[in-house]
Short mmCIF file of C-alpha atoms in Angstrom, two decimals:
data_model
loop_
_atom_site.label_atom_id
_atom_site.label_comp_id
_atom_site.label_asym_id
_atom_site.label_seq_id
_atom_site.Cartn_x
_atom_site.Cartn_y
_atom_site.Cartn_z
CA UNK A 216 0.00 0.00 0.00
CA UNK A 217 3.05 2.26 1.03
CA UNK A 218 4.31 1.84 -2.83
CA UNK A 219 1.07 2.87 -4.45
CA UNK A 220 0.41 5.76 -2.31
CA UNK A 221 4.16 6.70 -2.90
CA UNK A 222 3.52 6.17 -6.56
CA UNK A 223 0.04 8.06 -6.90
CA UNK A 224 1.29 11.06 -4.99
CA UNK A 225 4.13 11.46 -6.57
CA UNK A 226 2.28 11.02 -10.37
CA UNK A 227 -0.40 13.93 -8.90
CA UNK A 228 2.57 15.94 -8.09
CA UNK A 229 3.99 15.93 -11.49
CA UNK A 230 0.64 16.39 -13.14
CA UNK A 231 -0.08 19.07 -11.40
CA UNK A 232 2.84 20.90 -12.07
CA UNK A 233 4.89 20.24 -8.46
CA UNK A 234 7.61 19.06 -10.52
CA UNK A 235 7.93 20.37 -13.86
CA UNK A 236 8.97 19.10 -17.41
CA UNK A 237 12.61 18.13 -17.04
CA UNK A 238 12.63 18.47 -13.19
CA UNK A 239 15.52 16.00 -11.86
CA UNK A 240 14.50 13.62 -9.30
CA UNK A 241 16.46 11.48 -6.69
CA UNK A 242 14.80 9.02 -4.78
CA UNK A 243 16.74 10.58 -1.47
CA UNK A 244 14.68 13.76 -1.96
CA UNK A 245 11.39 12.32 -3.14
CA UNK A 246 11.51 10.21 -0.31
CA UNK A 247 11.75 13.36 1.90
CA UNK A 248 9.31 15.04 0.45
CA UNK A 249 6.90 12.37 0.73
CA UNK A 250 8.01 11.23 4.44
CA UNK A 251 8.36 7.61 3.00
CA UNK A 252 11.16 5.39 2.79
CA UNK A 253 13.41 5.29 -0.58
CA UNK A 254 12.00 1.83 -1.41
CA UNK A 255 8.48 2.48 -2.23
CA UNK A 256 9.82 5.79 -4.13
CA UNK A 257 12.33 3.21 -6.15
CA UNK A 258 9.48 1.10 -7.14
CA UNK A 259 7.14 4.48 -8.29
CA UNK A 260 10.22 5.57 -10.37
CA UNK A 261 9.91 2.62 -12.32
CA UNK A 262 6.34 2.71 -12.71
CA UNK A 263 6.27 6.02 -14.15
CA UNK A 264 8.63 5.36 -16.13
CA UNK A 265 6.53 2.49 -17.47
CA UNK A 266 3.55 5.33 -17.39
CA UNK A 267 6.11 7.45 -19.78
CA UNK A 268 6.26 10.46 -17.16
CA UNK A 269 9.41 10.03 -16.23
CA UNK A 270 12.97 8.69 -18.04
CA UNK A 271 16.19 7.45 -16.17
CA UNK A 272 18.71 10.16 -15.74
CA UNK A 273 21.89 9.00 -13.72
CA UNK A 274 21.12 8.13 -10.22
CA UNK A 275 17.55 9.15 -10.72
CA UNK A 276 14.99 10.34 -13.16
CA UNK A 277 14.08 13.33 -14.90
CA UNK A 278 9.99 14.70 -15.67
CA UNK A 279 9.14 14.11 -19.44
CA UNK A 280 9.33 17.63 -21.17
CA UNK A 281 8.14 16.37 -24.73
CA UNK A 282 9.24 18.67 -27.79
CA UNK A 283 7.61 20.24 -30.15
CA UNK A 284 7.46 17.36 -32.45
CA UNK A 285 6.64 14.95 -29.99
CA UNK A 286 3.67 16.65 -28.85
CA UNK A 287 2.39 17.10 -32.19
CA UNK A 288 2.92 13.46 -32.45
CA UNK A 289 1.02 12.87 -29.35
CA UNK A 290 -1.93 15.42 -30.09
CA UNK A 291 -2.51 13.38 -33.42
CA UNK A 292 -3.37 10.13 -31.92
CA UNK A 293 -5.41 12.07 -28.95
CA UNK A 294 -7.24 13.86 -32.06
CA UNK A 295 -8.07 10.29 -33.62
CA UNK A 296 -8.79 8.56 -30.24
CA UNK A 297 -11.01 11.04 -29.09
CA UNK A 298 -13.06 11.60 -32.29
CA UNK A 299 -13.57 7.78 -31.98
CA UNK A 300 -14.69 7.88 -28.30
CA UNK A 301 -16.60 10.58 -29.22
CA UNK A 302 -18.37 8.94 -32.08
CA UNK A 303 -19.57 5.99 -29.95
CA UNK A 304 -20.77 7.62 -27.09
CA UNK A 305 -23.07 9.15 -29.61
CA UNK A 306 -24.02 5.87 -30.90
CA UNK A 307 -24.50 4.69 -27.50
CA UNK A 308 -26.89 7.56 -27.16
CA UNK A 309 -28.76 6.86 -30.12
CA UNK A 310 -29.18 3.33 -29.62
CA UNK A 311 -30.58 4.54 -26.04
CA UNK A 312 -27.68 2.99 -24.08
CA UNK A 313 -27.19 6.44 -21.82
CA UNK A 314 -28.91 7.30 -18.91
CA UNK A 315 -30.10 11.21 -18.38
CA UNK A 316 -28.19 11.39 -15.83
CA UNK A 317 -25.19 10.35 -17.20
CA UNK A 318 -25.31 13.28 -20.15
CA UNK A 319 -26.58 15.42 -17.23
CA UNK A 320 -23.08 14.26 -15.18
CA UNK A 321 -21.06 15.08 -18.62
CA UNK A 322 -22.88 19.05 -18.72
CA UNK A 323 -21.91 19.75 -15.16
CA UNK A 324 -18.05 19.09 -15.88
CA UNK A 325 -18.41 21.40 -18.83
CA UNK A 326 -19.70 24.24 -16.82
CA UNK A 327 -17.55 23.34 -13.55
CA UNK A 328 -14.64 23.53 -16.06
CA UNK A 329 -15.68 26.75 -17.89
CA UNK A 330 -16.30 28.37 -14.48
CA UNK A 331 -13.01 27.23 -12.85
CA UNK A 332 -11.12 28.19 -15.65
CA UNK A 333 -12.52 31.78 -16.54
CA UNK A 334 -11.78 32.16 -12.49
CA UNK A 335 -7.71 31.42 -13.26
CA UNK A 336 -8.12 28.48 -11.25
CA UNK A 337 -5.66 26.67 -13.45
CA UNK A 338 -4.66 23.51 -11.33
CA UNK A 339 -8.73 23.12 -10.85
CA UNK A 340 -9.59 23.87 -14.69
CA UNK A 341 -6.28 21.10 -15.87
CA UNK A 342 -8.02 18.62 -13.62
CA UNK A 343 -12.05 19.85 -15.02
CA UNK A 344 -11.03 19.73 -18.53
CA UNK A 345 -9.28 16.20 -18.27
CA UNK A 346 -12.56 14.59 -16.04
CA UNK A 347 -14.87 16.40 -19.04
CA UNK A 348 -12.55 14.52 -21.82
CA UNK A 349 -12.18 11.16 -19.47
CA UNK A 350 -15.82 10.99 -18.72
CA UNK A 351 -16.69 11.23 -22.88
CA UNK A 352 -14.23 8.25 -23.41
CA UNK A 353 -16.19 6.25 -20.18
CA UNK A 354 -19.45 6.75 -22.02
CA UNK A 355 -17.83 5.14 -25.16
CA UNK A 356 -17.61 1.66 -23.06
CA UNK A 357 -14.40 1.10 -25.40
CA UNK A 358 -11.49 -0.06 -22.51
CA UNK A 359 -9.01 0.11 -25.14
CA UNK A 360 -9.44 3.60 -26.36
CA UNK A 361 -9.91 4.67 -22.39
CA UNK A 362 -6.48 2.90 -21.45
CA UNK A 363 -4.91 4.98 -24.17
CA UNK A 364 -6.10 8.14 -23.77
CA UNK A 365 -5.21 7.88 -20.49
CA UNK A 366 -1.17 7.36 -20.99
CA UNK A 367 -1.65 10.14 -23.34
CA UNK A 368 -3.45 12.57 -21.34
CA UNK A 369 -0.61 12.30 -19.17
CA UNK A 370 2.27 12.93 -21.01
CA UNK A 371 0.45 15.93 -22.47
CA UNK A 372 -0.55 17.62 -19.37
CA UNK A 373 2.89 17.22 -18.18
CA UNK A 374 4.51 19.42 -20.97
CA UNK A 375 1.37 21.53 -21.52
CA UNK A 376 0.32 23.82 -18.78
CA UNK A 377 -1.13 27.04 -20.13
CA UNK A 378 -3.64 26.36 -23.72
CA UNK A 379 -6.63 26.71 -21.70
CA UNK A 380 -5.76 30.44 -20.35
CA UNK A 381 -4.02 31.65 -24.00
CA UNK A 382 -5.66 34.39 -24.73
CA UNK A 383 -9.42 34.03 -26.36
CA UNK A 384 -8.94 30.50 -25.32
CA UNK A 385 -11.38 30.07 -22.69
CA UNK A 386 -14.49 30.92 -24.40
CA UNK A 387 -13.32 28.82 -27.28
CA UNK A 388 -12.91 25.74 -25.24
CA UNK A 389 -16.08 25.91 -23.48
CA UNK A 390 -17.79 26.28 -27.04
CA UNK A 391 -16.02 23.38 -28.19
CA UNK A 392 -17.16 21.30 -25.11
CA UNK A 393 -21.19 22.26 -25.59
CA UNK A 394 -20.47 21.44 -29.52
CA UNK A 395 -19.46 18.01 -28.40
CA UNK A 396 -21.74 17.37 -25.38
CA UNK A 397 -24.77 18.28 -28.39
CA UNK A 398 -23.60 16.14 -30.95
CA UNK A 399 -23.32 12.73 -28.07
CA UNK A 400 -26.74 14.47 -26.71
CA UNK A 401 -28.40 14.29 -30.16
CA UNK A 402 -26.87 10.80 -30.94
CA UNK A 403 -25.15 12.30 -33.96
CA UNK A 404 -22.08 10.19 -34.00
CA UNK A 405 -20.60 11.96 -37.56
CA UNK A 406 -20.78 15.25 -35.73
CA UNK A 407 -19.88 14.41 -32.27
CA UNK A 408 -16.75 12.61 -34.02
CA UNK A 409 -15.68 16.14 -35.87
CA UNK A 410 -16.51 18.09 -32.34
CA UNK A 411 -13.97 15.69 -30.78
CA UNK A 412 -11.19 16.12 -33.29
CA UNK A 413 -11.55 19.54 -34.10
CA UNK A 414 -11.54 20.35 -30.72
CA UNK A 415 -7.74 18.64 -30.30
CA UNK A 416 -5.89 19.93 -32.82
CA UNK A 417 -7.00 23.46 -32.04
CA UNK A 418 -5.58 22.56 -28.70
CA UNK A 419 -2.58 21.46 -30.59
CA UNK A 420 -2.14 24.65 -32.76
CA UNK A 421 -2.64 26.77 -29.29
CA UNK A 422 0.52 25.04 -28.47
CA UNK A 423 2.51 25.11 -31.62
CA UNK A 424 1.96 28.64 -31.61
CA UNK A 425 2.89 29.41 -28.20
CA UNK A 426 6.09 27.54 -28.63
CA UNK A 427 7.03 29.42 -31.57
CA UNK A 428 6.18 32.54 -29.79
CA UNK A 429 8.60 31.42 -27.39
CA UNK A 430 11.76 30.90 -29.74
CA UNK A 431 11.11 34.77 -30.93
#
């Protein structure tokens, strides 16, 4: 139990942004920080590294800071995974396979995350936005596709910290969100498939530009 608490509180750390892309870890220190011994910190290290959120570096390991190319690489798949998930939660809706309550469930996130984000609540929005996209790929019932997105997700959020407060972004990704949520809400599995996608690589364009912006 020690080991998977070590190993789930360090992953929220770097998700969250506690340790940053390229941040060099020892197991000495992370054992500090978390008031554990080295051992269960060893065996997280190696998890994670499984997880692709960390890689070795000498003695210890170092946060994944993807490039540009790599996230572009990344954001492609995400684009094609989620326009899939996407696409059968709306035929799961049209066939009559989700509850009310469950569409009801995926509109709250969309607001919660609209309203945490337009507040500068960053940390909160990250964690919104991901539960919004997560919850989609549940009501897809494809395992598969979930598992995926999920390894993804987290190499992504790692390197990407700031596309939902570029400027003009928020409004955009809250309209992208009710685009989606209406397509899986009127079973439309062609449109809710475009929401999905379209919605990513804007996400990945936000990114490519602020990156370039960067190298000015």
């Amino acid at each position: 139990m020690r080991t998977e608490s070590a190993h789930q509180r360090l992953r929220e750390l770097i998700l969250d942004g506690g340790y940053p892309p390229g941040s060099r870890l020892t197991e000495l220190d992370v054992a500090a920080a978390l008031e554990v011994s080295r051992t269960p910190v060893r065996e997280a290290f190696r998890s994670l590294a499984a997880d692709g959120l960390v890689v070795a570096a000498g003695r210890g390991v170092r946060v994944v800071e993807l490039d540009a190319g790599e996230l572009a690489h990344c954001y492609r798949v995400r684009a094609a995974l989620e326009g899939l998930t996407g696409e059968l939660a709306a035929e799961r809706q049209r066939a009559g396979r989700l509850a009310p309550a469950e569409l009801t469930d995926l509109e709250r996130l969309a607001d919660r995350t609209h309203e945490a984000t337009a507040a500068g609540r960053l940390t909160e929005a990250v964690r919104l936005n991901r539960a919004f996209h997560r919850r989609v790929a549940e009501l897809a019932a494809n395992p598969v596709a979930l598992h995926s997105l999920d390894r993804l997700w987290d190499r992504i959020q790692v390197s990407t910290r700031t596309s939902l407060r570029a400027p003009g972004r928020t409004d955009l990704v809250d309209a992208q969100h009710r685009a989606l949520l209406t397509a899986i809400a009127a079973g439309d599995p062609v449109a809710a498939a475009e929401a999905a996608r379209r919605h990513v690589l804007d996400t990945c364009t936000i990114h490519s530009s602020t990156d370039a912006d960067e190298t000015e």
